[in-house]
Structures are given as C-alpha cells and as structure tokens.
XYZ file of C-alpha atoms in Angstrom:
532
model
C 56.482 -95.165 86.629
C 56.664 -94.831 83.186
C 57.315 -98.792 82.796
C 53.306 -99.230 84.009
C 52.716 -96.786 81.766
C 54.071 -98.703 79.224
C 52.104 -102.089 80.192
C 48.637 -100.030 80.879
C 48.636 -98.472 77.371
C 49.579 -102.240 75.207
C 47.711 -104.859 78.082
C 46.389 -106.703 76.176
C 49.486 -106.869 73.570
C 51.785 -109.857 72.769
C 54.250 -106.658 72.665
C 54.177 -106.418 76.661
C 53.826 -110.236 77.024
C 56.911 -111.579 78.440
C 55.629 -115.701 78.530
C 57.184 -118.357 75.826
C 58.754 -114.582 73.882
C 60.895 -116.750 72.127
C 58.150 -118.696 70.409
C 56.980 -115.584 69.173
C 60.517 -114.340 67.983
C 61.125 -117.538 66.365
C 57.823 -117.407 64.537
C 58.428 -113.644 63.032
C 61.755 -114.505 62.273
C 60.862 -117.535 60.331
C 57.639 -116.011 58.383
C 59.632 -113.342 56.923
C 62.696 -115.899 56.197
C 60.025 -117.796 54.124
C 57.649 -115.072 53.052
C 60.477 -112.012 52.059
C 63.131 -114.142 51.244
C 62.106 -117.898 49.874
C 58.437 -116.806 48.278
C 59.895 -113.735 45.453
C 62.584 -116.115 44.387
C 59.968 -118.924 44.045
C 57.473 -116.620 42.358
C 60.374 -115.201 40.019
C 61.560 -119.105 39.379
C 57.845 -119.707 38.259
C 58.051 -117.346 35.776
C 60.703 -117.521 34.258
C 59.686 -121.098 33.558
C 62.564 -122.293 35.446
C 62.250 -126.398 36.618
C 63.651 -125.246 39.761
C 60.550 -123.159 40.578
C 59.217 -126.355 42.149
C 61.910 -127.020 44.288
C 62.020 -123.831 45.391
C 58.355 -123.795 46.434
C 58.579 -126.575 48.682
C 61.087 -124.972 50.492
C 58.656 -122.236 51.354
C 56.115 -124.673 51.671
C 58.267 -126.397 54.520
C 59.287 -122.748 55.993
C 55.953 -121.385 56.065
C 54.904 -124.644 58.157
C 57.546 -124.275 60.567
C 56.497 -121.355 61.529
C 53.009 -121.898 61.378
C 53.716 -124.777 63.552
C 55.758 -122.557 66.181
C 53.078 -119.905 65.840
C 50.220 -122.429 66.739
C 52.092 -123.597 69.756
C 52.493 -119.967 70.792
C 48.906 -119.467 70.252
C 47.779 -122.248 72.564
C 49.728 -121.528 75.474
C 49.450 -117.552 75.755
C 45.749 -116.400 76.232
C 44.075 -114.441 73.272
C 45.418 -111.057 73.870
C 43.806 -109.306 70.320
C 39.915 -111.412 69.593
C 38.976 -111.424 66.210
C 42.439 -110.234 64.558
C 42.538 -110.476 60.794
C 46.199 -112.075 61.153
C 44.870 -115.091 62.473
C 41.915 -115.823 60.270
C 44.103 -114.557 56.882
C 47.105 -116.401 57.929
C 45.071 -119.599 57.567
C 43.482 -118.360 54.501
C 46.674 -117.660 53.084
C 48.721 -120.925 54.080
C 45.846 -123.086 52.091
C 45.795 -120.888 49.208
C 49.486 -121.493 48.559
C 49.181 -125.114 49.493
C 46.058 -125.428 46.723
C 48.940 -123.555 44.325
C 51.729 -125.538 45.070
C 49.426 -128.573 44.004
C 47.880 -127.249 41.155
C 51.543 -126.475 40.132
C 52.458 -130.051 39.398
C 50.143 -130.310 36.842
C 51.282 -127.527 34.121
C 55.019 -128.035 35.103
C 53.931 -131.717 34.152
C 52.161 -131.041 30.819
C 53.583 -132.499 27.697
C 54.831 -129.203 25.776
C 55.104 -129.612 22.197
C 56.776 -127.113 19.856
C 53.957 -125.145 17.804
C 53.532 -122.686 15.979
C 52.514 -119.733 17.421
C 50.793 -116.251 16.076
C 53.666 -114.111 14.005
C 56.062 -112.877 16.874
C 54.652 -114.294 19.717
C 56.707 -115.935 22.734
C 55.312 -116.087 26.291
C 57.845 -113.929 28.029
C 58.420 -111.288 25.629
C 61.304 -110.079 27.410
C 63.695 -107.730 25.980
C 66.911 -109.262 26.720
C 70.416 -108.621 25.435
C 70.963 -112.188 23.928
C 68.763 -113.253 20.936
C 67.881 -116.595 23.094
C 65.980 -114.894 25.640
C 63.538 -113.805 23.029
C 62.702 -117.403 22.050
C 61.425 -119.010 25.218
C 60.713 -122.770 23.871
C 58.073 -121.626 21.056
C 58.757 -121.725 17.390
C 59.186 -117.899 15.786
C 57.179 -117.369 12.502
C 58.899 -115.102 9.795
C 55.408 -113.744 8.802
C 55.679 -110.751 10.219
C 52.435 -109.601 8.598
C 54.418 -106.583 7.274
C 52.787 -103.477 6.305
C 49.996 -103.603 8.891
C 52.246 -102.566 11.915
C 52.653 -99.260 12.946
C 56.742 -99.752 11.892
C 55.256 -99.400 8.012
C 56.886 -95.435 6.553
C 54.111 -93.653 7.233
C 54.131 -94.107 11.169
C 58.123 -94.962 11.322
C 60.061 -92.135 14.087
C 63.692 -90.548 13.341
C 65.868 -92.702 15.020
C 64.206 -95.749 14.788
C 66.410 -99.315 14.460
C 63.814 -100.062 11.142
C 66.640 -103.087 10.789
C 65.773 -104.576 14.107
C 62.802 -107.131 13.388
C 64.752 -108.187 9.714
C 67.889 -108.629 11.877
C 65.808 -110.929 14.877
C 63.785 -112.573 11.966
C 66.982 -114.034 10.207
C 68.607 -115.139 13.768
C 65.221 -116.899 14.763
C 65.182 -118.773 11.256
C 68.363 -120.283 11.823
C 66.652 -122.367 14.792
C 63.960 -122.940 13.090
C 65.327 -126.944 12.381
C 66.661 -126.981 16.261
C 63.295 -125.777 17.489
C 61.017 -128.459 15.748
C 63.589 -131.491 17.084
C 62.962 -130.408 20.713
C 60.139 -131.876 20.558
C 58.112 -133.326 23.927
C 59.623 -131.534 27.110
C 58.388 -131.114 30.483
C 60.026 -128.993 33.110
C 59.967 -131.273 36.594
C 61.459 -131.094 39.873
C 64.610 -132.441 38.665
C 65.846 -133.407 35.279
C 66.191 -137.173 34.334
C 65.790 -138.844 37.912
C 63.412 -141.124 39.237
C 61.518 -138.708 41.195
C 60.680 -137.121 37.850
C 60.052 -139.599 35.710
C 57.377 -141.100 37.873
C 56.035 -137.666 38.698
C 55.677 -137.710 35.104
C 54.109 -141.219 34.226
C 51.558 -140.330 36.957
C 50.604 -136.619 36.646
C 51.200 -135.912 32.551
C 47.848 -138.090 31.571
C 45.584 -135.656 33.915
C 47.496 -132.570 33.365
C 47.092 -133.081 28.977
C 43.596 -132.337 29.460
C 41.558 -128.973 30.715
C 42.381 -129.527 33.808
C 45.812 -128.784 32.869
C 44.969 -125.641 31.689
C 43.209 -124.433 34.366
C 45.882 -124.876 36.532
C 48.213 -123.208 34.715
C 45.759 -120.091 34.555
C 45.229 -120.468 38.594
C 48.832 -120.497 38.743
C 49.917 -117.407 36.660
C 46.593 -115.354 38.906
C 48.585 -116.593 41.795
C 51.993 -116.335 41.053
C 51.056 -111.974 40.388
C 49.031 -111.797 43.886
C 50.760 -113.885 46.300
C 53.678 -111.346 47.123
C 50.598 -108.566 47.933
C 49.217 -111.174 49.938
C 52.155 -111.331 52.056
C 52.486 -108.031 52.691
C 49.058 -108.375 54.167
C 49.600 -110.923 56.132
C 53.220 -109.560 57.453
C 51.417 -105.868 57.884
C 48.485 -107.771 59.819
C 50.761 -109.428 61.886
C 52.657 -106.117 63.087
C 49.172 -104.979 64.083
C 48.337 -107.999 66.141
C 51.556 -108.134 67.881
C 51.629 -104.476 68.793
C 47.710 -104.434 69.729
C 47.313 -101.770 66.984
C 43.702 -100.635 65.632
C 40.982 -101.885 67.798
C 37.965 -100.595 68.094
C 37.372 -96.785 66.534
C 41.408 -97.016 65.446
C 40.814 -99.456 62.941
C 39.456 -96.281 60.327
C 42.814 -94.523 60.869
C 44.929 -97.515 60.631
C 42.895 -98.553 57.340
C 43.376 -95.363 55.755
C 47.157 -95.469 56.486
C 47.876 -98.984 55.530
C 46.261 -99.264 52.358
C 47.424 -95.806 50.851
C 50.745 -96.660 52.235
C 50.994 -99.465 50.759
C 49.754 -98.699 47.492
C 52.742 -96.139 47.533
C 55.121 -98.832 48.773
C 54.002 -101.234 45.805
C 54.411 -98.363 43.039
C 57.900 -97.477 44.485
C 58.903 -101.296 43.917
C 56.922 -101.733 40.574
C 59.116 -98.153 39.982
C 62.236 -100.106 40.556
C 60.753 -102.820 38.069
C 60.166 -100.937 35.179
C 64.183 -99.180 35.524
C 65.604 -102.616 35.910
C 64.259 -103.763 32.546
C 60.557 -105.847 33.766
C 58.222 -104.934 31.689
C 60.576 -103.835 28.406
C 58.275 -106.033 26.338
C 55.371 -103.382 27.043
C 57.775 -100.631 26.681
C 57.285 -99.639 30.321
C 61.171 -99.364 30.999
C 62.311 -96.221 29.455
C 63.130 -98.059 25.944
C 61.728 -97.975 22.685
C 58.190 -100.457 22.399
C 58.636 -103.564 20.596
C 56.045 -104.043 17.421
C 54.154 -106.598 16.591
C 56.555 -109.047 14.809
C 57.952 -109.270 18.279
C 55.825 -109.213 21.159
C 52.691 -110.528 19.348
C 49.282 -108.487 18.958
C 48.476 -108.225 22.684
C 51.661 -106.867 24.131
C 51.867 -104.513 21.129
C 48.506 -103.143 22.327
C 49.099 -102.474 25.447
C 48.933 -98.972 26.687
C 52.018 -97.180 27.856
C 52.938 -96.885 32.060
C 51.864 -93.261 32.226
C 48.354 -94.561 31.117
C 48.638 -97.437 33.613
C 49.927 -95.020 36.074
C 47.003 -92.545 35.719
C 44.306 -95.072 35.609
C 45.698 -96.245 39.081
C 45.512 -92.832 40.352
C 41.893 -92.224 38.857
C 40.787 -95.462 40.381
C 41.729 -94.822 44.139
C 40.398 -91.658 43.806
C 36.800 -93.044 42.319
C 36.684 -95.183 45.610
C 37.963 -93.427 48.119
C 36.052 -90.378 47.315
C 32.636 -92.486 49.020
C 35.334 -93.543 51.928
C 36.615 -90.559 53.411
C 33.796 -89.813 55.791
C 33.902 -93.247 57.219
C 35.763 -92.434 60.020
C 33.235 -90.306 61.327
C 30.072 -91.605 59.799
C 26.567 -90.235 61.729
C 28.793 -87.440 62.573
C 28.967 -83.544 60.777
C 31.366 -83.442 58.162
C 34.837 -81.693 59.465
C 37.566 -79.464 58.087
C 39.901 -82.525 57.949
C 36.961 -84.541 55.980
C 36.846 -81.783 53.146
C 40.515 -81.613 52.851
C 40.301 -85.713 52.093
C 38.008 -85.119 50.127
C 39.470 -82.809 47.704
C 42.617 -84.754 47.456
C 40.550 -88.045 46.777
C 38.760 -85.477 43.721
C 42.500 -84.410 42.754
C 43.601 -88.013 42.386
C 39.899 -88.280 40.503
C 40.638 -85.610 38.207
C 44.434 -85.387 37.527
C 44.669 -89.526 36.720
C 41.309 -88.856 34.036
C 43.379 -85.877 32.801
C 46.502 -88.310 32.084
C 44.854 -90.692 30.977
C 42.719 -88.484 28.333
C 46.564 -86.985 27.655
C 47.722 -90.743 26.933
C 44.664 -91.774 24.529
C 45.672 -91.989 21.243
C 42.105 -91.311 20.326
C 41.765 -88.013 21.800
C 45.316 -87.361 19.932
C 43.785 -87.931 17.050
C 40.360 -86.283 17.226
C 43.104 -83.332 18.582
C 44.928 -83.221 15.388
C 42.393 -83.637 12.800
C 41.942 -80.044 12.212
C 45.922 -80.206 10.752
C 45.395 -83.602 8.964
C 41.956 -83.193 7.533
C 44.086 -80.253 5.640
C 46.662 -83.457 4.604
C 44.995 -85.131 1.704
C 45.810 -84.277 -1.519
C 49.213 -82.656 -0.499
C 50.687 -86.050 0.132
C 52.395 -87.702 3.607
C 55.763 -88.257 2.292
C 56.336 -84.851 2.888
C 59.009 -83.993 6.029
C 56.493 -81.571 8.122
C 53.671 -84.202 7.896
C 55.511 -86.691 9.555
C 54.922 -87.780 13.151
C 57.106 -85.862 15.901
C 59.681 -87.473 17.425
C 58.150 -86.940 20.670
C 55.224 -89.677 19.808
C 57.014 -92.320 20.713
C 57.536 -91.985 24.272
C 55.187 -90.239 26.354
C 56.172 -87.695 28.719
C 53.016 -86.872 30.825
C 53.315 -84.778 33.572
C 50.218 -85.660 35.350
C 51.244 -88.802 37.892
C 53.892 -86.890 38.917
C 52.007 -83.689 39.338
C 49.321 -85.536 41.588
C 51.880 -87.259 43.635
C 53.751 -83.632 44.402
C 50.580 -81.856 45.263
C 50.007 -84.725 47.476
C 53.409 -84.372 49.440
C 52.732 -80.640 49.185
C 49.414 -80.848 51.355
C 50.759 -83.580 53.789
C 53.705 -81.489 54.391
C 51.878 -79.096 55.878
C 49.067 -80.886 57.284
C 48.042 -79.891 60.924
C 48.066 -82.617 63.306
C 47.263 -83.138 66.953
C 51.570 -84.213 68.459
C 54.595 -82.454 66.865
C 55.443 -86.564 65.972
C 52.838 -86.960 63.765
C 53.613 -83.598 62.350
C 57.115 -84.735 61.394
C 56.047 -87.805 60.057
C 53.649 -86.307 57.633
C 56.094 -83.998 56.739
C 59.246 -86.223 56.350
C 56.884 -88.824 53.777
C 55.367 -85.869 52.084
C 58.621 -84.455 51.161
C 59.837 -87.758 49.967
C 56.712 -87.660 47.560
C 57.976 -84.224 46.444
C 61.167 -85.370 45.961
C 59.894 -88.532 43.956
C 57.809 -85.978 41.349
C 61.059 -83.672 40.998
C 63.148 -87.131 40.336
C 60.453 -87.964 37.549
C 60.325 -84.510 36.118
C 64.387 -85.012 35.773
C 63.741 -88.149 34.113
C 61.394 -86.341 31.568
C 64.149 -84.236 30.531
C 66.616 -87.087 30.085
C 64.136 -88.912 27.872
C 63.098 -85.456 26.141
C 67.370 -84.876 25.183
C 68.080 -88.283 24.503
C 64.854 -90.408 23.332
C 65.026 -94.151 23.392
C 66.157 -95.993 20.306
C 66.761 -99.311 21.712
C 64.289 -102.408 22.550
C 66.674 -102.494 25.854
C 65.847 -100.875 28.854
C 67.716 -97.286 29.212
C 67.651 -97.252 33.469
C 67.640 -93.518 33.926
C 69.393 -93.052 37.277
C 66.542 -90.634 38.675
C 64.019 -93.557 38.914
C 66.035 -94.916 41.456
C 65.603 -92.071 42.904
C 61.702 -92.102 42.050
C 61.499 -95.675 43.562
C 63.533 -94.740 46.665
C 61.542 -92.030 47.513
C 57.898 -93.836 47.317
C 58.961 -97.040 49.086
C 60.640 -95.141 51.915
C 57.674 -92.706 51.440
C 54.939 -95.367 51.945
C 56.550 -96.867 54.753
C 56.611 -94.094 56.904
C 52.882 -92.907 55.816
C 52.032 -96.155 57.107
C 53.656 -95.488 59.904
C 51.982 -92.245 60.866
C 48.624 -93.704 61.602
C 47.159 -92.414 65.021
C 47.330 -95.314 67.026
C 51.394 -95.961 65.828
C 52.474 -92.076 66.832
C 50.665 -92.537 69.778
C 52.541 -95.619 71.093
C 56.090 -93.814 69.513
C 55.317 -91.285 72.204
C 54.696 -93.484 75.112
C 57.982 -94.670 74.716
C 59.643 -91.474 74.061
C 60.636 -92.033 70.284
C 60.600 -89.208 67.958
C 59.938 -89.478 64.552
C 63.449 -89.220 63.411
C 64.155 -93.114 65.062
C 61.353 -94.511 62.288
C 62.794 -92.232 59.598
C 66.365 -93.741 59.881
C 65.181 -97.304 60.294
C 62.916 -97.158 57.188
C 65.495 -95.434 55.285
C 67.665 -98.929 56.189
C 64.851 -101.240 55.538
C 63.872 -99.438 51.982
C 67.706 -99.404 50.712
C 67.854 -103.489 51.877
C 64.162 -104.051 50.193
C 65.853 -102.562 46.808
C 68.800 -104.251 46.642
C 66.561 -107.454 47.195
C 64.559 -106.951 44.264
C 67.452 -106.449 42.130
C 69.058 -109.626 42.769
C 65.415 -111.264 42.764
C 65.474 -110.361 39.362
C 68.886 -110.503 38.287
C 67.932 -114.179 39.628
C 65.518 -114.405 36.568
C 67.347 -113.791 34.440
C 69.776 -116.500 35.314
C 67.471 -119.026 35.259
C 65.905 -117.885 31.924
C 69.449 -118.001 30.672
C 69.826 -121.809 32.270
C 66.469 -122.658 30.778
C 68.175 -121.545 27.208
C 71.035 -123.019 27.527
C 69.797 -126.620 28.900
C 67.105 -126.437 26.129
C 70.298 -126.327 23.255
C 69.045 -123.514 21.567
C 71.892 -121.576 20.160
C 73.437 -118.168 21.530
C-alpha cells in the first residue's frame, strides 16, 4: 500500500521510472565525474597558467559528451516525464558555452608572450606564496616602487609591520632581471616541443597576435570565474528533474530555497578559499595586505572581505526585499510574508551598516574632529599614530546578520515536525558559523597579522563547515523535498548525516584542487628557469 503511494505521489518522475535505469545512472554518474571532478581542476589549471590546462579541458570536453550522449539516448526512449524542465534546455546551453570556451582557449594559450615591462609591482597572479618565484609569474618586476606615495610611507606605517619586506623582494626580483629579458617568445600549448604543438602554433599564433586574441583571453578569464556556478545549476536542476521536484505553484518555494541555499553553500566554499591562502594578494586570507610595489595599483585598492562580504549581504537583501511576496502574489499579505520581509530589510540594513563600518571615508570624516586638532602639534608624535587595529578589520556585522538569521529559522513554525528540524538543524549551523567567526575576531584581535602569508585561523574551517553543510540542508528543506522525505518515511536526521558526509568530502576536494595550483604554478616556475 504504501509502495502506490509512493508511485502516485512522483508519476510522472524518472525517480519511479524503472525502464533503461541504468542509462540514467550512468549519465549522473558521469556528469558529476566530469563536472565535480575534471571541470575545478581544469578551471584551477587555467589559472594558474598551467600548459596542461588544455589537456585537461578536453578531457572534460570528452566526459561531458559521454554523458550527454548517454543522456540523449535516455531521453529518446523514456517518454517526457517533467515538460519544459530547465535541466534540459540549460544543459544544452551550458555544453555549447564550454565548447565556444574551449575554442576560444586556443587562441590566448597560443599568443606570442613577450617579456615587458609592466606597471611598478605588477604580476598577473599576485599570489602570496612562500617561494619568491611564485611572485614573478613570467612578467618582468620594476624596482620603481614609486616610494613615498604608498600607504607603507612613516606616516601610515602599523607596529609590527615587515617595513623590510618590499626592499628584501625588490633585490631578489633584480637578480632575474637578465634571466627574465632572455626568455623571450613563449607560448604555453598542449604539450611542450611536439608536433601537435608546433603546428597548433604555426596555424593559430598569426590570428591569436591580433584583438581577437585578446578578446578571447577576456571571454576566457569571465568564463573560467562562472563556469563552476554554472554547474551547480545545472547539477541542482538536474536533481529537480529527476525527482519531479517544483512544478507548478512549488516552483516559488523551491526558488526561494535553492538560490539562498546556494548562495550560503558558495560563501562556505569561498570561506574555505580565503583560509587556504586564495585571495592573499587582496589580503582576504587573514594576513597582512600587500602594497603597491607588490600587487600593483588595482589589487592594492581593493576593498577588504568584510566590505565584500557586506555588500553581498546588502545586495540580496535590495532584491529580495521586491521578491518575497511572490509566492503569493494577488493574494493578502501573511504573517510568514512579513517575517521575510523583515529579514530581507535586516540583510538590507546590517550589510549597509558594514559596509559604512568598512569605508575608509566615513573613518575619516569620523575622526576629523581629533585630527583637525593635529596640525601644528606635529604627526611624529606616538598618540597620533594610526592604531594597530587599522590594519585588519574586525567587523562584526556579516556575522551578526548571519546569526540572527539562524536565530529566526531556528525557531520558525512550520507545517511537519520534518521541516521543523530541518530549519532548525541549518539555522543552528548558521549560529554556529557567526560564533566560529566571532572566535576568529579574537584570534586576529591577540595576535594581528604581520605576514604577506596567509595565517589559516582554525575557526574558519569551522566557519566554512558550518555554511556549506548549512546551505545544503536549507536547500533541502524546500516544501516539495520534506514532503517527498515523508512519503518515504525519512526523518530529517537521514539528510543531516548524509550532508554532513558530502560537505566534509566537498572540503577536502577544494583543498587538493588548490593545493593542485599551486603545483602547477610551481611547474610553470620551474620549466620557465627562473631561479628559486
């Protein structure tokens, strides 16, 4: 009895249908082979500049075909059990993007590079990497620094700053100066000195010289940054289809749940990112910024990942403010749309408050009523010069929004004791992220950063844990999910435990993703014969 339960709740559902099951199997199992597995190491390859990024690709290339071609098959002998499902219209979408990509690829991995001379300090990669070499990245260093105009100059230098640092890189960089300008032409190809290359090379190096050329490469770093997201989508899309999820009135609930979801999934993984050293050349990882005579003017300018962080947070909540009543539009407005509501003008406020908190502007404009009293008594004195604190920020506001958020969700009322638990068990884990965040305030606030490398508090592992495991399961708690968890009998202790497995797997991932960077940025050294 409760088997035609079962079938009566997902007919029509690929879930409940039984014919050529094993096409479908061998289609999942070979997207997320290519898409989870192939694509980040082929984005990450890419780059890091790596000539193996091309080789990579194909493989995903050939992958992603297989089991498009399996999928297609599928398709044509089982009827169409969901009509109009975005899986099947983005999948295509999505296959010719990265097909256009993987073209347009040739040409900048083709282009005759020539060693120039670039602004003072500026490399593409700007990573901050243990060995000297990984600051280079095939461009010639300058030693003007343009001294005195950096915020490094006495007036704006911090106790415990390493003021020896950019002399120390400068001298090590002018040592390759003579190896740098004998490189000379050098092309990064499928492989290095075979035929395939060199007539890869003859053919594709006059067209990509021009413009051309340079679009592509543009196209190609936009892509490179999106693709992965696009996955998701597509992988998320597909769970949908195969389960039946969303149709009709459903497809508010499972939007709302998806996308915020996911946007928490993404920040726990960008999370993970920043502690495992990404983005050091911003300063984003818990380390002290790298100036100018570094990174170069732009990276130098950017603003710090508490500002980032808060702008994201004041952005969803400027949209999704309009976007709450959506669900119910023609209808009255309800409790449970006021209660959106005010969290949408929470995430509206509290990521404009951290953001204002970030601006150095408003810093200013907030101390001028102590420095307009300055001139005339001169800066070199001690109490005039900049706290210590200014050189990190510690703003409490992302992690204030996020633990309100888990607050309310803990205790939101819903219509099954499963969906209860579920909004409970991911709104704790946002709690628990904030607390993890406020710990790594206080680690940072004892022991401030006075290295360019990144300091990998434990508690953002913690941090990252918590929001990827966290925006997994408030995916999962959309209506139409909890509702087919209960048809089967599962409480929502069996998606708790298998999310915890898949979020500790998806971490590990990313680390060796990038610990795979940085081998191949540390090949890409070494084969170029610039010195250690």
């Amino acid at each position: 009895m409760a088997a035609a339960n079962v079938t009566k709740y997902y007919d029509p559902a690929y879930f409940t249908h039984t014919e050529h099951s094993g096409l479908l199997t061998a289609h999942i199992l070979v997207m997320i082979f290519a898409w989870v597995f192939i694509l980040p190491i082929s984005v990450i390859l890419s780059l890091s500049r790596s000539r193996y990024s091309l080789v990579v690709q194909l493989g995903f290339l050939l992958s992603n075909a297989a089991g498009l071609l399996v999928g297609t098959i599928y398709k044509s002998s089982t009827p169409d059990l969901y009509e109009n499902n975005l899986h099947h219209k983005f999948g295509w979408f999505l296959t010719c993007s990265v097909s256009v990509h993987a073209l347009l690829s040739f040409l900048p991995a083709y282009r005759p590079k020539r060693a120039v001379k670039q602004a003072p300090g500026s490399f593409s990669n700007g990573l901050c990497m243990p060995r000297d070499s990984q600051f280079i990245d095939y461009h010639r260093y300058s030693r003007d620094s343009g001294q005195g105009t950096e915020p490094s100059s006495p007036r704006y230098s911090l106790p415990g700053t390493p003021q020896r640092a950019n002399s120390d890189l400068s001298d090590r960089f002018a040592r390759h100066e003579s190896e740098l300008q004998e490189w000379g032409e050098e092309k990064h190809g499928l492989l290095s000195s075979n035929a395939v290359d060199r007539y890869f090379a003859r053919k594709i190096s006059i067209v990509a010289s021009g413009k051309l050329g340079n679009y592509a490469g543009i196209v190609c770093e936009v892509v490179n940054r999106v693709v992965l997201i696009l996955g998701f989508v597509a992988l998320t899309s597909g769970f949908v289809a195969y389960f039946g999820y969303f149709k009709g009135h459903g497809i508010f609930s499972g939007l709302a749940h998806f996308v915020k979801g996911g946007i928490f999934f993404w920040y726990g993984l960008l999370v993970l990112g920043r502690c495992m050293g990404s983005f050091a050349d911003l300063g984003w990882s818990w380390n002290l910024k790298p100036d100018v005579s570094i990174v170069g003017s732009r990276k130098a300018r950017a603003p710090s990942a508490e500002f980032a962080e808060s702008f994201l947070i004041f952005l969803y909540g400027s949209t999704n403010i309009f976007l709450e009543h959506l669900g119910n539009w023609g209808k009255g407005w309800s409790a449970s749309d006021l209660e959106h509501i005010s969290i949408t003008i929470l995430f509206f406020g509290g990521g404009l408050c951290g953001m204002l908190v970030e601006s150095r502007l408003i810093r200013d404009l907030l101390n001028y009523g102590m420095t307009s009293s300055q001139y005339g008594l001169g800066s070199s004195m001690e109490p005039w010069k900049l706290p210590k604190t200014y050189g990190f920020s510690l703003n409490p506001f992302p992690g204030i929004v996020i633990m309100l958020l888990g607050l309310m969700m803990s205790s939101h009322h819903q219509e099954s004791m499963v969906s209860t638990m579920l909004h409970k068990q991911w709104g704790t884990l946002f709690v628990a992220a904030a607390m993890a965040r406020a710990v790594t305030y206080i680690l940072v606030y004892i022991s401030p950063p006075t290295s360019y490398l990144p300091s990998r508090p434990p508690s953002e592992l913690v941090v990252a844990f918590c929001l990827i495991s966290g925006g997994l399961i408030f995916m999962g708690s959309a209506a139409d999910i909890v509702d087919g968890m209960e048809r089967f009998g599962l409480n929502a202790m069996f998606l708790f435990t298998v999310i915890m497995g898949i979020t500790s797997f998806l971490m590990a991932w990313e680390i060796i993703v990038l610990a795979i960077k940085g081998v191949a940025t540390r090949k890409e050294t070494a084969e170029s014969g610039i010195p250690a």
